Amino acid sequence: MVSNADGAVRARLFFALWPPPEVVRGLRRLQVRELAQVPGRRIDPERLHLTLRFVGPVAAPVADCLRRAAAAVRISPFTLHIDRLGAFPRAKVVWAGVARPPPELLALAAALEAACQGCGLPAETRDFAPHLTLLRKAHRHLPRTDTPIEPLVWPVTEFVLAASETRPEGALYRILARWPLRPSAEKPVGG
Ligand code: 2AM
């Protein structure tokens, strides 16, 4: 939560994909085995996620607008293959990511970008770089970006709106809402 000059408390929000337990186990293996030689802070299993759109601190009416817009998103479920490691050296972050983002992932990120702009937020200027942060404060023996790994297969069936709170032990995330992925033209039952 962020307190503003006007005293209003604003949650720092972001849209994300939260991995299922079997993918979390695979990510954990990457953190402790493949990346065993990399000094840094391992992200706790329950905090691992892929950010679709970082929103930042917003007032309640904007958050409500975002929830309504998210509920109207129509994207089919898809499968993510987490198949590479990489690093953002300046941020001291090591991540897992995808060599080729599926079109549904890009469409989902674009739909959420449109939702944010529709709710009056400024456009995101940075390119969408889908990744799951595995390590922070990593400054030595960083994996080269695009290091291939045995793919982790992640059937993506929903996306979430989460709130981030900064704590001394790291960021604390709360999932505020979840929406299932579904195609735009669902056939009517029995039709
Ligand atoms: P990171 O893992 O690469 O740090 C919650 O903080 C999530 O939003 C994290 O996944 C974080 O990415 C991402 N995030 C934090 N600040 C951001 C910003 N200014 N722009 C884009 N993404 C951000």
Coordinates of N, CA and C and ligand atoms in Angstrom, one line a residue:
M1 N 0.8 -1.2 0.0 CA 0.0 0.0 0.0 C 0.9 1.2 0.0
V2 N 0.4 2.3 -0.7 CA 1.1 3.5 -0.7 C 0.2 4.6 -0.2
S3 N 0.7 5.5 0.7 CA -0.1 6.6 1.2 C 0.3 7.8 0.4
N4 N -0.7 8.5 -0.1 CA -0.4 9.8 -0.8 C -0.5 11.0 0.1
A5 N -0.2 12.1 -0.6 CA -0.2 13.4 0.2 C -1.6 13.6 0.8
D6 N -2.7 13.1 0.0 CA -4.0 13.4 0.5 C -4.4 12.3 1.5
G7 N -3.5 11.5 1.9 CA -3.8 10.5 2.9 C -4.5 9.2 2.4
A8 N -4.9 9.2 1.1 CA -5.6 8.0 0.6 C -4.6 6.9 0.5
V9 N -5.0 5.7 0.8 CA -4.1 4.5 0.7 C -4.4 3.9 -0.7
R10 N -3.4 3.6 -1.4 CA -3.5 3.0 -2.7 C -2.7 1.8 -2.8
A11 N -3.4 0.7 -3.3 CA -2.7 -0.6 -3.5 C -1.9 -0.5 -4.7
R12 N -0.7 -1.1 -4.7 CA 0.1 -1.2 -6.0 C -0.3 -2.4 -6.7
L13 N -1.0 -2.3 -7.8 CA -1.6 -3.4 -8.5 C -0.8 -3.9 -9.7
F14 N -1.0 -5.1 -10.0 CA -0.5 -5.7 -11.3 C -1.4 -6.9 -11.7
F15 N -1.5 -7.0 -13.1 CA -2.1 -8.2 -13.6 C -1.0 -9.3 -13.8
A16 N -1.4 -10.5 -13.6 CA -0.3 -11.6 -13.6 C -0.9 -12.9 -13.9
L17 N 0.0 -13.8 -14.3 CA -0.3 -15.3 -14.3 C 0.4 -15.9 -13.1
W18 N -0.4 -16.7 -12.4 CA 0.2 -17.4 -11.2 C 0.4 -18.9 -11.5
P19 N 1.6 -19.4 -11.5 CA 1.8 -20.8 -11.9 C 1.1 -21.8 -11.0
P20 N 0.7 -23.0 -11.6 CA 0.1 -24.1 -10.8 C 1.3 -24.8 -10.1
P21 N 0.9 -25.6 -9.1 CA 2.0 -26.3 -8.2 C 3.0 -27.0 -9.0
E22 N 2.7 -27.7 -10.1 CA 3.7 -28.5 -10.8 C 4.7 -27.6 -11.5
V23 N 4.3 -26.5 -11.9 CA 5.2 -25.5 -12.6 C 6.0 -24.8 -11.5
V24 N 5.4 -24.5 -10.3 CA 6.2 -24.0 -9.2 C 7.3 -24.9 -8.8
R25 N 7.0 -26.2 -8.8 CA 8.1 -27.2 -8.4 C 9.2 -27.2 -9.4
G26 N 8.9 -27.0 -10.7 CA 9.9 -27.0 -11.8 C 10.7 -25.7 -11.6
L27 N 10.1 -24.6 -11.3 CA 10.8 -23.3 -11.1 C 11.7 -23.4 -9.9
R28 N 11.2 -24.1 -8.9 CA 12.0 -24.3 -7.6 C 13.3 -25.1 -8.0
R29 N 13.1 -26.1 -8.8 CA 14.3 -26.9 -9.2 C 15.3 -26.0 -9.9
L30 N 14.8 -25.1 -10.8 CA 15.7 -24.2 -11.5 C 16.5 -23.3 -10.5
Q31 N 15.7 -22.8 -9.5 CA 16.4 -21.9 -8.5 C 17.5 -22.7 -7.7
V32 N 17.2 -23.9 -7.4 CA 18.2 -24.6 -6.5 C 19.2 -25.5 -7.2
R33 N 18.8 -25.9 -8.4 CA 19.8 -26.8 -9.1 C 20.5 -26.1 -10.2
E34 N 19.8 -25.8 -11.3 CA 20.4 -25.1 -12.5 C 21.1 -23.8 -12.0
L35 N 20.6 -23.1 -11.1 CA 21.1 -21.8 -10.7 C 21.9 -21.9 -9.3
A36 N 22.3 -23.1 -9.0 CA 22.9 -23.3 -7.7 C 24.1 -22.4 -7.5
Q37 N 24.8 -22.2 -8.6 CA 26.1 -21.4 -8.5 C 25.9 -19.9 -8.5
V38 N 24.6 -19.5 -8.6 CA 24.4 -18.0 -8.7 C 24.0 -17.5 -7.3
P39 N 24.8 -16.7 -6.7 CA 24.4 -16.1 -5.4 C 23.3 -15.1 -5.6
G40 N 22.4 -15.1 -4.7 CA 21.2 -14.2 -4.8 C 20.1 -14.7 -3.9
R41 N 19.0 -13.9 -3.8 CA 17.9 -14.2 -3.0 C 16.9 -15.0 -3.9
R42 N 16.6 -16.2 -3.5 CA 15.6 -17.0 -4.2 C 14.2 -16.5 -3.9
I43 N 13.3 -16.3 -4.9 CA 12.0 -15.9 -4.6 C 11.2 -17.1 -4.0
D44 N 10.4 -16.8 -3.0 CA 9.6 -17.9 -2.4 C 8.6 -18.5 -3.4
P45 N 8.4 -19.8 -3.3 CA 7.5 -20.5 -4.3 C 6.2 -19.8 -4.4
E46 N 5.6 -19.3 -3.4 CA 4.2 -18.8 -3.5 C 4.2 -17.4 -4.1
R47 N 5.4 -16.8 -4.3 CA 5.5 -15.5 -4.8 C 5.9 -15.5 -6.3
L48 N 6.1 -16.7 -6.9 CA 6.6 -16.7 -8.3 C 5.4 -16.4 -9.2
H49 N 5.6 -15.6 -10.2 CA 4.5 -15.2 -11.1 C 5.0 -14.5 -12.3
L50 N 4.2 -14.4 -13.3 CA 4.5 -13.7 -14.6 C 3.6 -12.5 -14.7
T51 N 4.3 -11.3 -14.6 CA 3.5 -10.0 -14.7 C 3.0 -9.8 -16.2
L52 N 1.7 -9.6 -16.3 CA 1.2 -9.3 -17.6 C 1.1 -7.8 -17.9
R53 N 0.8 -7.0 -16.8 CA 0.8 -5.5 -16.9 C 0.9 -5.0 -15.5
F54 N 2.0 -4.2 -15.3 CA 2.2 -3.6 -14.0 C 1.3 -2.3 -14.0
V55 N 0.5 -2.1 -13.0 CA -0.4 -1.0 -13.0 C 0.1 0.1 -12.1
G56 N 0.6 -0.3 -10.9 CA 1.1 0.7 -9.9 C 0.0 1.1 -9.0
P57 N 0.2 2.1 -8.1 CA -0.8 2.5 -7.2 C -1.9 3.3 -7.8
V58 N -3.2 2.8 -7.6 CA -4.3 3.5 -8.2 C -5.4 3.6 -7.1
A59 N -6.3 4.6 -7.3 CA -7.4 4.8 -6.4 C -8.5 3.8 -6.6
A60 N -9.4 3.6 -5.6 CA -10.4 2.6 -5.7 C -11.2 2.6 -7.0
P61 N -11.7 3.8 -7.4 CA -12.5 3.8 -8.6 C -11.8 3.3 -9.9
V62 N -10.5 3.6 -9.9 CA -9.7 3.0 -11.1 C -9.6 1.5 -10.9
A63 N -9.3 1.1 -9.7 CA -9.3 -0.4 -9.5 C -10.6 -1.1 -9.9
D64 N -11.7 -0.4 -9.6 CA -13.0 -1.0 -9.9 C -13.2 -1.1 -11.4
C65 N -12.7 0.0 -12.1 CA -12.8 0.1 -13.6 C -12.0 -1.0 -14.2
L66 N -10.8 -1.3 -13.6 CA -9.9 -2.3 -14.1 C -10.5 -3.7 -13.9
R67 N -11.2 -3.9 -12.8 CA -11.8 -5.2 -12.6 C -12.9 -5.4 -13.6
R68 N -13.7 -4.4 -13.9 CA -14.8 -4.5 -14.9 C -14.2 -4.8 -16.3
A69 N -13.1 -4.1 -16.6 CA -12.5 -4.3 -17.9 C -11.9 -5.7 -18.0
A70 N -11.3 -6.2 -16.9 CA -10.7 -7.5 -16.9 C -11.7 -8.6 -17.1
A71 N -12.9 -8.4 -16.5 CA -14.0 -9.4 -16.6 C -14.5 -9.5 -18.0
A72 N -14.3 -8.5 -18.8 CA -14.7 -8.5 -20.2 C -13.7 -9.1 -21.2
V73 N -12.5 -9.4 -20.7 CA -11.5 -9.9 -21.6 C -11.8 -11.3 -22.1
R74 N -11.7 -11.5 -23.4 CA -12.0 -12.9 -24.0 C -10.8 -13.3 -24.7
I75 N -10.0 -14.2 -24.1 CA -8.8 -14.9 -24.7 C -8.9 -16.4 -24.4
S76 N -8.6 -17.2 -25.4 CA -8.7 -18.7 -25.1 C -7.6 -19.1 -24.2
P77 N -7.8 -20.2 -23.4 CA -6.7 -20.8 -22.7 C -5.6 -21.2 -23.6
F78 N -4.4 -21.3 -23.1 CA -3.2 -21.6 -23.9 C -2.2 -22.3 -23.1
T79 N -1.1 -22.8 -23.7 CA -0.1 -23.5 -23.0 C 1.2 -22.7 -23.1
L80 N 1.9 -22.4 -22.0 CA 3.2 -21.7 -22.0 C 4.3 -22.8 -21.8
H81 N 5.3 -22.7 -22.6 CA 6.5 -23.6 -22.4 C 7.6 -22.7 -21.9
I82 N 7.8 -22.8 -20.6 CA 8.9 -22.1 -19.9 C 10.2 -22.8 -20.3
D83 N 11.0 -22.2 -21.3 CA 12.0 -23.0 -21.9 C 13.4 -22.2 -22.0
R84 N 13.5 -21.2 -21.2 CA 14.8 -20.5 -21.2 C 15.0 -19.7 -19.9
L85 N 16.3 -19.5 -19.6 CA 16.7 -18.7 -18.5 C 17.3 -17.4 -19.0
G86 N 17.3 -16.4 -18.2 CA 18.0 -15.2 -18.6 C 18.2 -14.3 -17.4
A87 N 18.8 -13.1 -17.7 CA 19.0 -12.2 -16.6 C 18.8 -10.8 -17.0
F88 N 18.4 -9.9 -16.1 CA 18.5 -8.5 -16.3 C 19.7 -8.0 -15.4
P89 N 20.9 -7.9 -15.9 CA 22.0 -7.7 -15.0 C 22.0 -6.4 -14.2
R90 N 21.4 -5.3 -14.8 CA 21.4 -4.1 -14.1 C 20.5 -4.2 -12.9
A91 N 19.3 -4.9 -13.1 CA 18.4 -5.1 -12.0 C 18.8 -6.2 -11.0
K92 N 19.9 -6.9 -11.4 CA 20.4 -8.1 -10.6 C 19.3 -9.1 -10.5
V93 N 18.5 -9.3 -11.5 CA 17.4 -10.3 -11.6 C 17.8 -11.5 -12.5
V94 N 17.5 -12.7 -12.1 CA 17.6 -13.9 -12.9 C 16.1 -14.4 -13.1
W95 N 15.8 -14.7 -14.3 CA 14.4 -15.1 -14.6 C 14.3 -16.3 -15.5
A96 N 13.1 -16.9 -15.5 CA 12.7 -17.9 -16.5 C 11.7 -17.3 -17.4
G97 N 11.8 -17.7 -18.7 CA 10.9 -17.1 -19.7 C 10.6 -18.1 -20.8
V98 N 10.1 -17.5 -21.9 CA 9.7 -18.3 -23.1 C 10.4 -17.8 -24.3
A99 N 10.9 -18.7 -25.1 CA 11.6 -18.3 -26.3 C 10.6 -17.6 -27.3
R100 N 9.5 -18.2 -27.5 CA 8.5 -17.6 -28.4 C 7.1 -17.5 -27.7
P101 N 6.8 -16.3 -27.3 CA 5.5 -16.1 -26.6 C 4.3 -16.5 -27.5
P102 N 3.4 -17.3 -27.0 CA 2.3 -17.7 -27.8 C 1.4 -16.5 -28.1
P103 N 0.7 -16.5 -29.2 CA -0.2 -15.3 -29.6 C -1.2 -15.0 -28.5
E104 N -1.7 -16.0 -27.8 CA -2.7 -15.7 -26.8 C -2.1 -14.9 -25.6
L105 N -0.8 -15.2 -25.3 CA -0.2 -14.4 -24.2 C 0.0 -13.0 -24.6
L106 N 0.4 -12.7 -25.9 CA 0.5 -11.4 -26.3 C -0.8 -10.7 -26.4
A107 N -1.8 -11.4 -26.8 CA -3.2 -10.8 -26.9 C -3.7 -10.5 -25.5
L108 N -3.4 -11.3 -24.6 CA -3.9 -11.1 -23.2 C -3.2 -9.8 -22.7
A109 N -1.9 -9.7 -22.9 CA -1.2 -8.5 -22.4 C -1.7 -7.3 -23.1
A110 N -2.0 -7.4 -24.4 CA -2.5 -6.3 -25.1 C -3.9 -5.9 -24.7
A111 N -4.7 -6.9 -24.3 CA -6.1 -6.6 -23.9 C -6.0 -5.9 -22.5
L112 N -5.1 -6.3 -21.7 CA -4.9 -5.6 -20.4 C -4.4 -4.2 -20.5
E113 N -3.5 -4.1 -21.5 CA -3.0 -2.7 -21.7 C -4.1 -1.8 -22.2
A114 N -5.0 -2.3 -23.0 CA -6.1 -1.5 -23.5 C -7.1 -1.3 -22.3
A115 N -7.2 -2.2 -21.4 CA -8.1 -2.0 -20.2 C -7.5 -0.9 -19.4
C116 N -6.2 -0.9 -19.2 CA -5.6 0.2 -18.4 C -5.8 1.5 -19.0
Q117 N -5.6 1.6 -20.3 CA -5.8 2.9 -21.0 C -7.2 3.3 -20.9
G118 N -8.1 2.3 -21.1 CA -9.6 2.6 -21.0 C -10.0 3.1 -19.6
C119 N -9.2 2.8 -18.6 CA -9.5 3.3 -17.3 C -8.7 4.5 -17.0
G120 N -8.1 5.1 -18.0 CA -7.5 6.4 -17.8 C -6.0 6.4 -17.4
L121 N -5.4 5.2 -17.5 CA -4.0 5.2 -17.1 C -3.1 5.4 -18.3
P122 N -1.9 6.0 -18.1 CA -1.0 6.3 -19.2 C -0.5 5.0 -19.9
A123 N -0.2 5.0 -21.2 CA 0.2 3.8 -21.9 C 1.6 3.4 -21.3
E124 N 1.7 2.0 -21.3 CA 3.0 1.5 -20.9 C 4.0 1.7 -22.1
T125 N 5.2 2.3 -21.7 CA 6.1 2.6 -22.8 C 7.1 1.5 -23.1
R126 N 7.2 0.6 -22.1 CA 8.3 -0.4 -22.3 C 7.6 -1.6 -22.9
D127 N 8.4 -2.4 -23.7 CA 8.0 -3.6 -24.4 C 7.6 -4.6 -23.3
F128 N 6.6 -5.4 -23.7 CA 6.2 -6.5 -22.8 C 7.3 -7.6 -22.8
A129 N 7.9 -7.9 -21.7 CA 9.0 -8.9 -21.6 C 8.6 -10.0 -20.6
P130 N 7.8 -11.0 -21.1 CA 7.2 -12.0 -20.2 C 8.3 -12.8 -19.5
H131 N 8.3 -12.8 -18.2 CA 9.3 -13.5 -17.4 C 8.8 -13.8 -16.0
L132 N 9.4 -14.8 -15.4 CA 9.1 -15.0 -13.9 C 10.4 -14.8 -13.2
T133 N 10.5 -13.8 -12.3 CA 11.7 -13.6 -11.6 C 12.0 -14.7 -10.6
L134 N 13.2 -15.3 -10.7 CA 13.5 -16.4 -9.9 C 14.5 -16.0 -8.7
L135 N 15.4 -15.1 -9.1 CA 16.4 -14.6 -8.1 C 16.5 -13.1 -8.1
R136 N 16.6 -12.5 -7.0 CA 17.0 -11.1 -6.9 C 18.3 -10.9 -6.3
K137 N 18.9 -9.7 -6.4 CA 20.2 -9.4 -5.8 C 21.3 -10.4 -6.4
A138 N 21.1 -10.8 -7.6 CA 22.1 -11.8 -8.2 C 23.1 -11.0 -9.0
H139 N 24.3 -11.1 -8.7 CA 25.3 -10.2 -9.4 C 26.5 -11.0 -9.9
R140 N 26.5 -12.3 -9.7 CA 27.7 -13.1 -10.3 C 27.1 -14.3 -10.9
H141 N 27.8 -14.8 -11.9 CA 27.5 -16.1 -12.6 C 26.1 -16.1 -13.2
L142 N 25.7 -14.9 -13.7 CA 24.3 -14.8 -14.2 C 24.2 -15.7 -15.5
P143 N 23.1 -16.3 -15.7 CA 22.9 -17.1 -17.0 C 22.8 -16.1 -18.1
R144 N 23.3 -16.5 -19.3 CA 23.2 -15.7 -20.5 C 21.8 -15.7 -20.9
T145 N 21.2 -14.6 -21.3 CA 19.8 -14.6 -21.8 C 19.6 -15.5 -23.0
D146 N 18.6 -16.3 -22.9 CA 18.2 -17.3 -23.9 C 18.9 -18.6 -23.6
T147 N 19.4 -18.9 -22.4 CA 19.9 -20.2 -22.1 C 18.8 -21.2 -22.1
P148 N 18.8 -22.2 -23.0 CA 17.7 -23.2 -23.1 C 17.7 -24.1 -21.9
I149 N 16.5 -24.4 -21.5 CA 16.3 -25.4 -20.4 C 15.2 -26.4 -20.8
E150 N 15.1 -27.5 -20.1 CA 14.1 -28.5 -20.3 C 12.7 -27.8 -20.1
P151 N 11.8 -27.7 -21.0 CA 10.6 -26.9 -20.9 C 9.7 -27.3 -19.7
L152 N 9.2 -26.3 -19.0 CA 8.1 -26.6 -18.0 C 6.8 -26.2 -18.8
V153 N 5.9 -27.2 -18.8 CA 4.7 -27.0 -19.5 C 3.6 -26.5 -18.6
W154 N 3.1 -25.3 -18.9 CA 2.1 -24.6 -18.0 C 0.8 -24.4 -18.8
P155 N -0.2 -25.1 -18.5 CA -1.5 -24.8 -19.1 C -2.1 -23.6 -18.4
V156 N -2.3 -22.5 -19.1 CA -2.8 -21.3 -18.6 C -4.3 -21.2 -18.7
T157 N -5.0 -21.1 -17.6 CA -6.4 -21.2 -17.7 C -7.1 -19.9 -17.1
E158 N -6.3 -19.1 -16.4 CA -6.8 -17.9 -15.8 C -5.7 -16.8 -15.6
F159 N -6.2 -15.6 -15.4 CA -5.2 -14.5 -15.0 C -5.8 -13.9 -13.7
V160 N -4.9 -13.1 -13.1 CA -5.3 -12.5 -11.8 C -4.9 -11.0 -11.7
L161 N -5.6 -10.4 -10.8 CA -5.2 -9.0 -10.4 C -4.6 -9.2 -9.0
A162 N -3.4 -8.7 -8.8 CA -2.7 -8.8 -7.5 C -2.3 -7.5 -7.0
A163 N -2.1 -7.4 -5.7 CA -1.6 -6.2 -5.0 C -0.2 -6.5 -4.4
S164 N 0.7 -5.6 -4.5 CA 2.0 -5.8 -4.0 C 2.3 -4.8 -2.8
E165 N 2.8 -5.4 -1.7 CA 3.1 -4.6 -0.5 C 4.6 -4.8 -0.3
T166 N 5.3 -3.7 0.0 CA 6.8 -3.9 0.2 C 7.0 -4.2 1.7
R167 N 7.7 -5.3 2.0 CA 8.0 -5.6 3.4 C 9.5 -5.8 3.5
P168 N 10.0 -5.7 4.7 CA 11.5 -5.8 4.9 C 12.0 -7.2 4.3
E169 N 11.2 -8.2 4.4 CA 11.6 -9.5 3.9 C 11.4 -9.7 2.4
G170 N 10.9 -8.7 1.7 CA 10.6 -8.8 0.3 C 9.2 -8.4 0.0
A171 N 8.8 -8.4 -1.2 CA 7.4 -8.0 -1.6 C 6.4 -9.1 -1.2
L172 N 5.3 -8.6 -0.6 CA 4.2 -9.5 -0.3 C 3.1 -9.3 -1.3
Y173 N 2.6 -10.4 -1.9 CA 1.6 -10.3 -2.9 C 0.3 -10.9 -2.4
R174 N -0.8 -10.2 -2.8 CA -2.2 -10.7 -2.4 C -2.9 -10.7 -3.7
I175 N -3.5 -11.9 -4.0 CA -4.4 -12.0 -5.2 C -5.8 -11.5 -4.9
L176 N -6.2 -10.5 -5.6 CA -7.4 -9.8 -5.3 C -8.6 -10.4 -6.1
A177 N -8.3 -10.8 -7.3 CA -9.4 -11.4 -8.2 C -8.8 -12.3 -9.2
R178 N -9.6 -13.2 -9.7 CA -9.2 -14.2 -10.8 C -10.2 -14.2 -11.8
W179 N -9.8 -14.3 -13.1 CA -10.7 -14.5 -14.2 C -10.3 -15.6 -15.1
P180 N -11.2 -16.5 -15.4 CA -10.9 -17.6 -16.3 C -10.6 -17.1 -17.7
L181 N -9.7 -17.8 -18.4 CA -9.6 -17.5 -19.9 C -10.7 -18.2 -20.6
R182 N -11.3 -17.6 -21.6 CA -12.3 -18.2 -22.4 C -12.4 -17.5 -23.8
P183 N -12.7 -18.3 -24.8 CA -12.7 -17.8 -26.1 C -13.8 -16.7 -26.3
S184 N -13.7 -15.9 -27.3 CA -14.7 -14.8 -27.5 C -16.0 -15.4 -28.0
A185 N -16.0 -16.4 -28.8 CA -17.3 -16.9 -29.3 C -17.5 -18.3 -28.7
E186 N -17.9 -18.3 -27.5 CA -18.3 -19.6 -26.9 C -19.6 -20.1 -27.4
K187 N -19.5 -21.4 -27.8 CA -20.8 -22.0 -28.4 C -21.8 -22.1 -27.3
P188 N -23.0 -21.7 -27.5 CA -24.0 -21.9 -26.5 C -24.3 -23.3 -26.2
V189 N -24.4 -23.7 -24.9 CA -24.7 -25.1 -24.5 C -25.9 -25.5 -25.2
G190 N -25.9 -26.7 -25.8 CA -27.0 -27.3 -26.5 C -27.4 -26.6 -27.8
G191 N -26.6 -25.6 -28.2 CA -26.9 -24.9 -29.4 C -26.2 -25.5 -30.5
Ligands
2AM1 P1 10.0 -8.0 -11.7 O1 9.7 -9.4 -11.1 O2 10.8 -8.1 -12.9 O3 10.6 -7.1 -10.7 C1 5.1 -6.9 -8.9 O4 6.0 -5.9 -8.4 C2 5.5 -7.3 -10.3 O5 5.4 -6.2 -11.2 C3 6.9 -7.9 -10.5 O6 6.7 -9.0 -11.3 C4 7.7 -6.9 -11.1 O7 8.6 -7.4 -12.1 C5 6.7 -6.0 -11.8 N1 7.0 -4.6 -11.8 C6 7.4 -3.9 -10.7 N2 7.6 -2.6 -11.0 C7 7.3 -2.5 -12.4 C8 7.4 -1.4 -13.3 N3 7.7 -0.2 -13.0 N4 7.1 -1.7 -14.6 C9 6.8 -3.0 -15.0 N5 6.8 -4.0 -14.1 C10 7.0 -3.8 -12.8

